[in-house]
Amino acid sequence: MESRPQLIADAREHDLGDGFVVRRMLPVLQARHVGPFVFFDHMGPASFPAGKGMDVRPHPHIGLATVTWLFDGAIRHRDSLGSLADIRPGEVNWMTSGRGITHSERTPPDERAAGQKLHGIQVWVALPQADAEVSPEFHHHDREALPRISGPGVEGVLIAGNAYGQRSPVKVFAPMFMLEASLQAGAELALPAGHAERGVHVIEGSVSWGELKIAKHQMAVQAGDQPPPLRASEPSRLILFGGAPLDGERHLWWNFVASTRERIEQAKADWSEGRFPTVPGDEDEFIPLPA
């Protein structure tokens, strides 16, 4: 990454059906990772009619932590540890896969019956090499537990990591930050200090980052020297994220993240041969290993 902010130009859109569009912002050729963030999806906004919903069948992960952050709607998380948690806007689901976990994500029964809007962010944070094979964990944090950030024309919430002198209760394994910020038109916000790599994703509105203009649904990244502040061109909602550089490159294949191709191959074989644990309450389905 360059020292001045640069726009990510090749994000990809995927229509998963029923008008549910997901924008894959990371990884891309311009930025395979930003700090420990190796994957960034912007889901929706989408509207599901009554009787419809999201159904991501049980699937495996290794070597990463997944983070779900919603602006609208609800998702029910189940995993092979026996966790069951419905996440709603302002709450955090943080799942550390470590040496291996299986989970599913579905629309909860009440929201499925009534229909719902769904809009949010899902990211993967690569675990440091020393922690890649830790025991899997799942933690849910209510909105009241998360630090709030405020300034002239700025309101925000710290999702994970540390920023602006505050620290989220979410357990992380390396220096990082992830926060949502809402800016009034004309408001300025400096990026958190103490982090070498940074990303800005615009959910709503538009901002200037130095000389760079970032529009709705766009992302920009920057590394190195202290970055210029953000300035909102109109009322805007942003996700800011980043952290220390990764301790080595990572291989990503399907839902697996690892430092070696051999570890990816082992995970592929383990899933194909049924060696990953199953999800209590959701054992009847699974996503097969891609061809």
Coordinates of C-alpha atoms in Angstrom, one line a residue:
M1 CA 0.0 0.0 0.0
E2 CA 1.1 3.6 -0.7
S3 CA 1.6 6.2 2.0
R4 CA -1.2 8.4 0.5
P5 CA -4.8 7.1 0.5
Q6 CA -5.7 5.1 -2.6
L7 CA -9.1 4.0 -3.8
I8 CA -9.9 0.3 -4.1
A9 CA -11.2 0.0 -7.7
D10 CA -12.0 -3.6 -8.3
A11 CA -14.5 -4.6 -5.6
R12 CA -16.8 -7.3 -6.8
E13 CA -20.6 -7.7 -6.4
H14 CA -22.3 -11.0 -5.9
D15 CA -26.1 -11.4 -6.1
L16 CA -27.0 -14.3 -3.7
G17 CA -30.6 -14.3 -4.8
D18 CA -33.8 -12.5 -3.6
G19 CA -32.0 -9.2 -4.3
F20 CA -29.3 -10.0 -1.6
V21 CA -26.2 -8.3 -2.9
V22 CA -22.8 -8.8 -1.3
R23 CA -19.8 -6.5 -2.2
R24 CA -16.4 -8.2 -1.7
M25 CA -14.1 -5.3 -0.9
L26 CA -11.1 -7.4 0.3
P27 CA -9.0 -9.1 -0.8
V28 CA -8.2 -7.4 -4.1
L29 CA -5.0 -7.0 -6.1
Q30 CA -4.5 -3.5 -4.7
A31 CA -4.8 -4.6 -1.1
R32 CA -4.7 -8.3 -0.1
H33 CA -4.9 -7.3 3.5
V34 CA -5.2 -4.1 5.7
G35 CA -3.6 -4.7 9.0
P36 CA -4.9 -8.2 10.0
F37 CA -8.1 -7.8 7.9
V38 CA -7.9 -10.3 5.0
F39 CA -11.6 -10.3 4.0
F40 CA -14.3 -7.6 4.0
D41 CA -17.8 -8.1 2.8
H42 CA -20.6 -5.4 2.7
M43 CA -23.9 -7.2 2.8
G44 CA -27.0 -5.6 1.4
P45 CA -29.1 -3.6 2.1
A46 CA -31.7 -6.2 1.1
S47 CA -35.3 -6.8 2.0
F48 CA -36.6 -10.3 2.5
P49 CA -40.3 -10.9 2.3
A50 CA -42.2 -12.9 4.9
G51 CA -41.1 -16.5 4.7
K52 CA -37.7 -15.7 3.1
G53 CA -34.3 -15.2 4.7
M54 CA -30.6 -15.8 4.8
D55 CA -29.5 -19.4 5.1
V56 CA -25.7 -20.0 5.2
R57 CA -25.5 -23.7 6.0
P58 CA -22.8 -25.2 8.3
H59 CA -19.3 -24.6 7.0
P60 CA -15.8 -24.7 8.4
H61 CA -13.1 -22.1 9.2
I62 CA -9.5 -22.2 10.3
G63 CA -6.8 -19.6 11.1
L64 CA -9.0 -16.5 11.5
A65 CA -11.6 -14.6 13.5
T66 CA -14.9 -13.7 11.9
V67 CA -16.7 -10.5 12.9
T68 CA -20.3 -9.6 12.1
W69 CA -21.6 -6.1 12.5
L70 CA -25.2 -5.2 11.4
F71 CA -26.9 -1.9 10.6
D72 CA -30.3 -3.5 10.1
G73 CA -31.9 -6.9 10.6
A74 CA -30.8 -10.0 12.6
I75 CA -28.7 -13.2 12.0
R76 CA -28.8 -16.3 14.1
H77 CA -25.3 -17.8 14.7
R78 CA -24.8 -21.4 15.7
D79 CA -21.4 -23.2 15.9
S80 CA -19.8 -26.5 16.9
L81 CA -19.0 -25.2 20.4
G82 CA -22.8 -25.2 21.0
S83 CA -23.0 -21.4 20.8
L84 CA -26.4 -19.9 19.8
A85 CA -26.7 -16.1 19.5
D86 CA -28.9 -13.8 17.6
I87 CA -27.0 -10.7 16.5
R88 CA -28.8 -7.3 16.0
P89 CA -27.6 -3.8 15.1
G90 CA -25.0 -2.5 17.6
E91 CA -23.9 -5.9 18.8
V92 CA -20.8 -7.9 18.1
N93 CA -20.4 -11.5 17.2
W94 CA -16.7 -12.5 17.3
M95 CA -15.8 -16.1 16.5
T96 CA -12.2 -17.3 16.7
S97 CA -11.8 -20.3 14.5
G98 CA -8.2 -21.2 15.5
R99 CA -7.5 -24.9 14.6
G100 CA -11.1 -25.4 13.4
I101 CA -14.7 -24.6 13.9
T102 CA -18.0 -25.1 12.1
H103 CA -20.9 -22.6 12.1
S104 CA -24.1 -21.6 10.3
E105 CA -25.8 -18.2 9.9
R106 CA -29.5 -18.0 9.3
T107 CA -32.4 -15.6 9.6
P108 CA -34.0 -16.1 13.1
P109 CA -37.5 -17.6 13.1
D110 CA -39.4 -14.4 14.1
E111 CA -37.7 -12.3 11.4
R112 CA -38.2 -15.0 8.8
A113 CA -41.9 -15.1 9.5
A114 CA -42.4 -11.4 9.4
G115 CA -39.8 -10.5 6.7
Q116 CA -36.9 -8.2 7.4
K117 CA -34.3 -5.9 6.0
L118 CA -30.7 -7.0 6.3
H119 CA -27.6 -4.8 6.0
G120 CA -24.2 -5.3 7.5
I121 CA -20.5 -6.0 7.4
Q122 CA -18.7 -9.3 7.8
V123 CA -14.9 -9.4 8.0
W124 CA -12.2 -11.9 8.6
V125 CA -9.2 -11.1 10.8
A126 CA -6.2 -13.3 10.3
L127 CA -4.8 -14.7 13.5
P128 CA -1.0 -14.2 14.2
Q129 CA 1.0 -17.3 13.2
A130 CA 1.6 -18.1 16.9
D131 CA -2.1 -18.2 17.6
A132 CA -3.3 -19.8 14.3
E133 CA -4.1 -23.2 16.1
V134 CA -5.6 -21.9 19.3
S135 CA -8.8 -23.5 20.6
P136 CA -11.9 -22.0 18.9
E137 CA -14.0 -19.5 20.9
F138 CA -17.2 -17.5 20.3
H139 CA -18.1 -14.3 22.1
H140 CA -21.2 -12.1 21.8
H141 CA -21.1 -8.5 23.1
D142 CA -24.2 -6.3 23.6
R143 CA -24.2 -2.7 22.5
E144 CA -23.9 -1.4 26.1
A145 CA -20.5 -3.0 26.4
L146 CA -18.9 -1.2 23.4
P147 CA -17.0 2.2 23.9
R148 CA -18.6 5.3 22.4
I149 CA -16.6 8.0 20.5
S150 CA -17.8 11.5 20.1
G151 CA -16.6 14.8 18.8
P152 CA -17.8 17.9 16.9
G153 CA -20.3 16.5 14.3
V154 CA -19.0 12.9 15.0
E155 CA -20.5 9.9 16.8
G156 CA -19.0 6.5 16.7
V157 CA -18.7 3.1 18.4
L158 CA -15.5 1.1 18.8
I159 CA -16.3 -2.5 17.6
A160 CA -12.9 -4.1 18.3
G161 CA -9.4 -3.2 19.1
N162 CA -8.2 0.2 20.4
A163 CA -8.7 3.7 19.1
Y164 CA -8.9 7.3 20.5
G165 CA -7.7 6.2 23.9
Q166 CA -10.4 3.5 24.3
R167 CA -10.4 -0.3 24.0
S168 CA -13.2 -2.6 23.0
P169 CA -13.9 -5.6 25.3
V170 CA -13.7 -7.9 22.2
K171 CA -10.8 -10.3 22.6
V172 CA -8.3 -9.7 19.8
F173 CA -4.9 -11.2 19.1
A174 CA -2.9 -8.4 17.5
P175 CA -3.0 -4.6 17.4
M176 CA -6.0 -3.5 15.4
F177 CA -9.1 -1.3 15.3
M178 CA -12.6 -1.5 13.8
L179 CA -15.2 1.2 14.4
E180 CA -18.4 2.6 12.9
A181 CA -18.5 6.4 12.7
S182 CA -21.3 8.8 11.7
L183 CA -20.2 12.3 10.5
Q184 CA -22.4 15.3 9.9
A185 CA -21.8 17.3 6.7
G186 CA -18.5 19.2 7.0
A187 CA -17.3 17.3 10.1
E188 CA -13.7 16.1 10.2
L189 CA -12.3 13.0 11.9
A190 CA -8.6 12.0 12.2
L191 CA -7.8 8.3 11.8
P192 CA -6.8 6.5 15.0
A193 CA -3.2 7.0 15.9
G194 CA -0.8 4.1 16.6
H195 CA -1.8 1.9 13.7
A196 CA 0.4 1.4 10.6
E197 CA -2.3 0.4 8.1
R198 CA -5.8 1.8 7.7
G199 CA -8.9 1.4 5.6
V200 CA -12.1 3.5 5.2
H201 CA -15.3 2.1 3.8
V202 CA -18.3 4.4 3.1
I203 CA -21.7 2.8 4.0
E204 CA -23.7 6.0 3.3
G205 CA -22.8 9.5 2.1
S206 CA -19.3 10.5 0.8
V207 CA -16.1 11.8 2.3
S208 CA -12.7 13.3 1.4
W209 CA -9.5 11.7 2.6
G210 CA -6.9 14.3 1.8
E211 CA -7.2 14.8 -1.9
L212 CA -9.1 11.6 -2.4
K213 CA -12.9 11.4 -2.8
I214 CA -14.6 8.3 -1.5
A215 CA -18.2 7.7 -2.5
K216 CA -20.9 5.4 -1.1
H217 CA -19.9 1.7 -1.2
Q218 CA -16.3 2.6 -2.0
M219 CA -13.2 1.8 0.1
A220 CA -9.8 3.4 0.3
V221 CA -6.6 2.2 2.1
Q222 CA -3.4 3.9 3.4
A223 CA -0.3 2.8 5.1
G224 CA 2.8 4.5 6.6
D225 CA 2.9 8.1 7.6
Q226 CA 0.0 9.6 9.7
P227 CA -2.9 10.0 7.2
P228 CA -4.8 13.2 6.5
P229 CA -8.2 13.5 8.3
L230 CA -11.5 12.5 6.8
R231 CA -14.0 15.3 5.9
A232 CA -17.6 14.5 5.3
S233 CA -19.1 16.0 2.1
E234 CA -22.6 15.2 3.3
P235 CA -24.0 13.2 6.3
S236 CA -22.0 10.0 6.1
R237 CA -21.7 6.6 7.8
L238 CA -18.3 4.9 7.7
I239 CA -16.4 1.8 8.8
L240 CA -12.8 2.5 9.8
F241 CA -10.4 -0.4 10.3
G242 CA -6.8 -1.4 10.3
G243 CA -3.9 -2.3 12.5
A244 CA -0.4 -3.7 12.5
P245 CA 0.9 -5.4 9.3
L246 CA 0.5 -9.1 9.2
D247 CA 3.4 -11.3 10.4
G248 CA 3.7 -12.9 6.9
E249 CA 1.5 -13.6 3.9
R250 CA -1.6 -15.7 4.2
H251 CA -3.2 -18.2 1.8
L252 CA -7.0 -17.9 1.5
W253 CA -9.0 -20.7 0.0
W254 CA -12.7 -20.9 0.4
N255 CA -13.3 -20.4 4.2
F256 CA -9.7 -21.2 5.2
V257 CA -6.8 -18.9 6.1
A258 CA -3.3 -20.3 6.7
S259 CA 0.4 -19.4 6.4
T260 CA 1.1 -22.5 4.4
R261 CA -0.6 -24.3 1.5
E262 CA -0.1 -27.6 3.4
R263 CA -2.4 -26.4 6.2
I264 CA -5.0 -25.4 3.6
E265 CA -4.8 -28.9 2.1
Q266 CA -5.2 -30.5 5.5
A267 CA -8.3 -28.4 6.2
K268 CA -9.8 -29.4 2.8
A269 CA -9.2 -33.1 3.6
D270 CA -10.6 -32.7 7.1
W271 CA -13.9 -31.2 5.8
S272 CA -14.3 -33.6 3.0
E273 CA -13.8 -36.6 5.3
G274 CA -16.0 -35.3 8.1
R275 CA -13.3 -34.6 10.7
F276 CA -14.6 -31.1 11.6
P277 CA -17.2 -31.0 14.5
T278 CA -20.9 -30.6 13.7
V279 CA -23.2 -27.8 14.7
P280 CA -25.7 -28.8 17.5
G281 CA -29.2 -28.0 16.3
D282 CA -28.1 -27.6 12.7
E283 CA -26.6 -31.0 11.9
D284 CA -28.8 -31.9 8.9
E285 CA -27.1 -29.7 6.3
F286 CA -23.7 -28.6 5.3
I287 CA -21.9 -26.8 2.5
P288 CA -19.8 -29.3 0.5
L289 CA -16.1 -28.6 -0.3
P290 CA -16.0 -26.6 -3.6
A291 CA -14.7 -28.5 -6.6

